[in-house]
GROMACS .gro file of C-alpha atoms in nm:
model
  162
    1UNK     CA    1   4.939   0.451  -4.167
    2UNK     CA    2   4.571   0.314  -4.257
    3UNK     CA    3   4.240   0.254  -4.020
    4UNK     CA    4   4.305  -0.080  -3.925
    5UNK     CA    5   4.674  -0.067  -3.806
    6UNK     CA    6   4.575   0.204  -3.572
    7UNK     CA    7   4.292  -0.055  -3.406
    8UNK     CA    8   4.569  -0.335  -3.408
    9UNK     CA    9   4.834  -0.127  -3.212
   10UNK     CA   10   4.598  -0.049  -2.954
   11UNK     CA   11   4.581  -0.289  -2.588
   12UNK     CA   12   4.335  -0.582  -2.614
   13UNK     CA   13   4.218  -0.416  -2.306
   14UNK     CA   14   4.145  -0.102  -2.396
   15UNK     CA   15   3.763  -0.023  -2.387
   16UNK     CA   16   3.589   0.136  -2.727
   17UNK     CA   17   3.399   0.406  -2.750
   18UNK     CA   18   3.011   0.346  -2.706
   19UNK     CA   19   2.960   0.432  -3.119
   20UNK     CA   20   3.190   0.139  -3.161
   21UNK     CA   21   3.061  -0.165  -3.051
   22UNK     CA   22   2.914  -0.359  -3.234
   23UNK     CA   23   2.594  -0.560  -3.188
   24UNK     CA   24   2.689  -0.836  -3.009
   25UNK     CA   25   2.959  -0.929  -2.837
   26UNK     CA   26   3.220  -0.674  -2.684
   27UNK     CA   27   2.861  -0.424  -2.591
   28UNK     CA   28   2.744  -0.608  -2.263
   29UNK     CA   29   2.991  -0.405  -1.989
   30UNK     CA   30   2.924  -0.047  -2.100
   31UNK     CA   31   2.545  -0.138  -2.177
   32UNK     CA   32   2.500  -0.291  -1.796
   33UNK     CA   33   2.667   0.030  -1.667
   34UNK     CA   34   2.407   0.250  -1.833
   35UNK     CA   35   2.132   0.052  -1.752
   36UNK     CA   36   2.299   0.112  -1.381
   37UNK     CA   37   2.281   0.454  -1.382
   38UNK     CA   38   1.917   0.412  -1.530
   39UNK     CA   39   1.818   0.199  -1.263
   40UNK     CA   40   1.957   0.422  -0.980
   41UNK     CA   41   1.741   0.768  -1.138
   42UNK     CA   42   1.432   0.552  -1.124
   43UNK     CA   43   1.472   0.467  -0.798
   44UNK     CA   44   1.578   0.790  -0.679
   45UNK     CA   45   1.283   0.923  -0.857
   46UNK     CA   46   0.982   0.693  -0.705
   47UNK     CA   47   1.156   0.809  -0.331
   48UNK     CA   48   1.087   1.180  -0.478
   49UNK     CA   49   0.692   1.271  -0.288
   50UNK     CA   50   0.423   1.389  -0.504
   51UNK     CA   51   0.337   1.768  -0.557
   52UNK     CA   52   0.070   1.957  -0.703
   53UNK     CA   53   0.151   2.196  -0.936
   54UNK     CA   54   0.026   2.532  -0.759
   55UNK     CA   55  -0.173   2.391  -0.424
   56UNK     CA   56   0.090   2.157  -0.304
   57UNK     CA   57   0.178   1.812  -0.188
   58UNK     CA   58  -0.137   1.616  -0.229
   59UNK     CA   59  -0.260   1.461   0.046
   60UNK     CA   60  -0.589   1.278   0.180
   61UNK     CA   61  -0.816   1.365   0.488
   62UNK     CA   62  -0.836   1.153   0.790
   63UNK     CA   63  -1.109   0.865   0.753
   64UNK     CA   64  -1.436   0.948   0.953
   65UNK     CA   65  -1.771   1.125   0.951
   66UNK     CA   66  -1.761   1.519   0.981
   67UNK     CA   67  -1.966   1.662   1.192
   68UNK     CA   68  -2.041   2.040   1.070
   69UNK     CA   69  -2.175   2.345   1.294
   70UNK     CA   70  -2.174   2.688   1.249
   71UNK     CA   71  -2.128   2.904   1.534
   72UNK     CA   72  -2.330   2.942   1.880
   73UNK     CA   73  -2.388   3.219   2.109
   74UNK     CA   74  -2.253   3.282   2.478
   75UNK     CA   75  -2.599   3.216   2.608
   76UNK     CA   76  -2.659   2.887   2.457
   77UNK     CA   77  -2.473   2.602   2.305
   78UNK     CA   78  -2.117   2.670   2.152
   79UNK     CA   79  -2.265   2.528   1.792
   80UNK     CA   80  -2.548   2.511   1.599
   81UNK     CA   81  -2.521   2.144   1.482
   82UNK     CA   82  -2.581   2.132   1.052
   83UNK     CA   83  -2.644   1.754   0.996
   84UNK     CA   84  -2.769   1.821   0.628
   85UNK     CA   85  -2.390   1.923   0.545
   86UNK     CA   86  -2.180   1.625   0.753
   87UNK     CA   87  -2.032   1.417   0.537
   88UNK     CA   88  -1.808   1.087   0.560
   89UNK     CA   89  -1.448   1.031   0.416
   90UNK     CA   90  -1.456   0.679   0.344
   91UNK     CA   91  -1.149   0.600   0.166
   92UNK     CA   92  -0.875   0.781  -0.009
   93UNK     CA   93  -1.015   1.034  -0.155
   94UNK     CA   94  -1.405   0.975  -0.152
   95UNK     CA   95  -1.695   1.083   0.108
   96UNK     CA   96  -2.036   0.956   0.121
   97UNK     CA   97  -2.334   1.180   0.281
   98UNK     CA   98  -2.641   1.094   0.423
   99UNK     CA   99  -2.918   0.924   0.197
  100UNK     CA  100  -2.635   0.791  -0.047
  101UNK     CA  101  -2.466   1.069  -0.210
  102UNK     CA  102  -2.132   0.996  -0.273
  103UNK     CA  103  -1.795   1.183  -0.487
  104UNK     CA  104  -1.461   1.266  -0.462
  105UNK     CA  105  -1.239   1.531  -0.326
  106UNK     CA  106  -0.894   1.696  -0.374
  107UNK     CA  107  -0.675   1.811  -0.101
  108UNK     CA  108  -0.376   1.985  -0.222
  109UNK     CA  109  -0.173   2.166   0.076
  110UNK     CA  110  -0.439   2.278   0.320
  111UNK     CA  111  -0.731   2.322   0.062
  112UNK     CA  112  -0.984   2.036  -0.009
  113UNK     CA  113  -1.180   2.081  -0.319
  114UNK     CA  114  -1.538   1.844  -0.317
  115UNK     CA  115  -1.464   1.743  -0.735
  116UNK     CA  116  -1.795   1.534  -0.822
  117UNK     CA  117  -2.113   1.443  -0.648
  118UNK     CA  118  -2.350   1.646  -0.414
  119UNK     CA  119  -2.059   1.848  -0.276
  120UNK     CA  120  -1.920   1.983  -0.654
  121UNK     CA  121  -1.735   2.292  -0.595
  122UNK     CA  122  -1.750   2.314  -0.215
  123UNK     CA  123  -1.365   2.426  -0.060
  124UNK     CA  124  -1.254   2.353   0.274
  125UNK     CA  125  -0.941   2.490   0.465
  126UNK     CA  126  -0.776   2.199   0.683
  127UNK     CA  127  -0.684   2.403   1.004
  128UNK     CA  128  -0.516   2.041   1.138
  129UNK     CA  129  -0.581   1.650   1.085
  130UNK     CA  130  -0.961   1.649   1.136
  131UNK     CA  131  -1.074   2.042   1.135
  132UNK     CA  132  -1.195   2.223   0.879
  133UNK     CA  133  -1.352   2.551   0.755
  134UNK     CA  134  -1.552   2.582   0.463
  135UNK     CA  135  -1.444   2.849   0.226
  136UNK     CA  136  -1.688   3.093   0.090
  137UNK     CA  137  -1.694   3.214  -0.257
  138UNK     CA  138  -1.513   3.543  -0.154
  139UNK     CA  139  -1.241   3.300  -0.109
  140UNK     CA  140  -1.200   3.333   0.287
  141UNK     CA  141  -1.284   3.123   0.570
  142UNK     CA  142  -1.631   3.118   0.697
  143UNK     CA  143  -1.788   3.011   1.039
  144UNK     CA  144  -1.894   2.687   0.941
  145UNK     CA  145  -1.678   2.450   1.073
  146UNK     CA  146  -1.672   2.044   1.014
  147UNK     CA  147  -1.471   1.792   1.302
  148UNK     CA  148  -1.380   1.464   1.245
  149UNK     CA  149  -1.677   1.309   1.521
  150UNK     CA  150  -1.509   1.187   1.774
  151UNK     CA  151  -1.229   1.479   1.822
  152UNK     CA  152  -1.429   1.657   2.058
  153UNK     CA  153  -1.644   1.606   2.332
  154UNK     CA  154  -1.948   1.764   2.209
  155UNK     CA  155  -1.982   1.548   1.917
  156UNK     CA  156  -2.317   1.359   1.949
  157UNK     CA  157  -2.243   0.978   1.999
  158UNK     CA  158  -2.429   0.848   1.675
  159UNK     CA  159  -2.137   1.060   1.520
  160UNK     CA  160  -1.907   0.831   1.669
  161UNK     CA  161  -1.681   0.608   1.382
  162UNK     CA  162  -1.682   0.306   1.622
   0.00000   0.00000   0.00000
């Protein structure tokens, strides 16, 4: 019994193996199944969140001006303003400072790192939306805090974003 006799005895409705399909004609049905699987897989992957490998999920800071201040004392104001350290998040992952300097930052998990511009290398710990603590060279939070203007009552009126 030769090879041609086996193929002739098979039912005409039986499917062929993928490697047996010819270039035209009967290849449409199995290839559409593969195409459907690839489409479903790609849609599944699009729904997955973007993760940074070591730091956590990539995010952005709330837009607006961040007013920075050091600690105050019990006899005086609650904080000592440091306007030279203020910055404004303008869009996505970009910031500006007073005087026209601009740069970008990367927020992974709860750590924001200024990656370019005048604040390059500075790191901030995001404690909540709109509240940051500067991270010192030892890797610990410092006393310097930056608060999104308008989030508390102590922000000067000229810092309000509206």
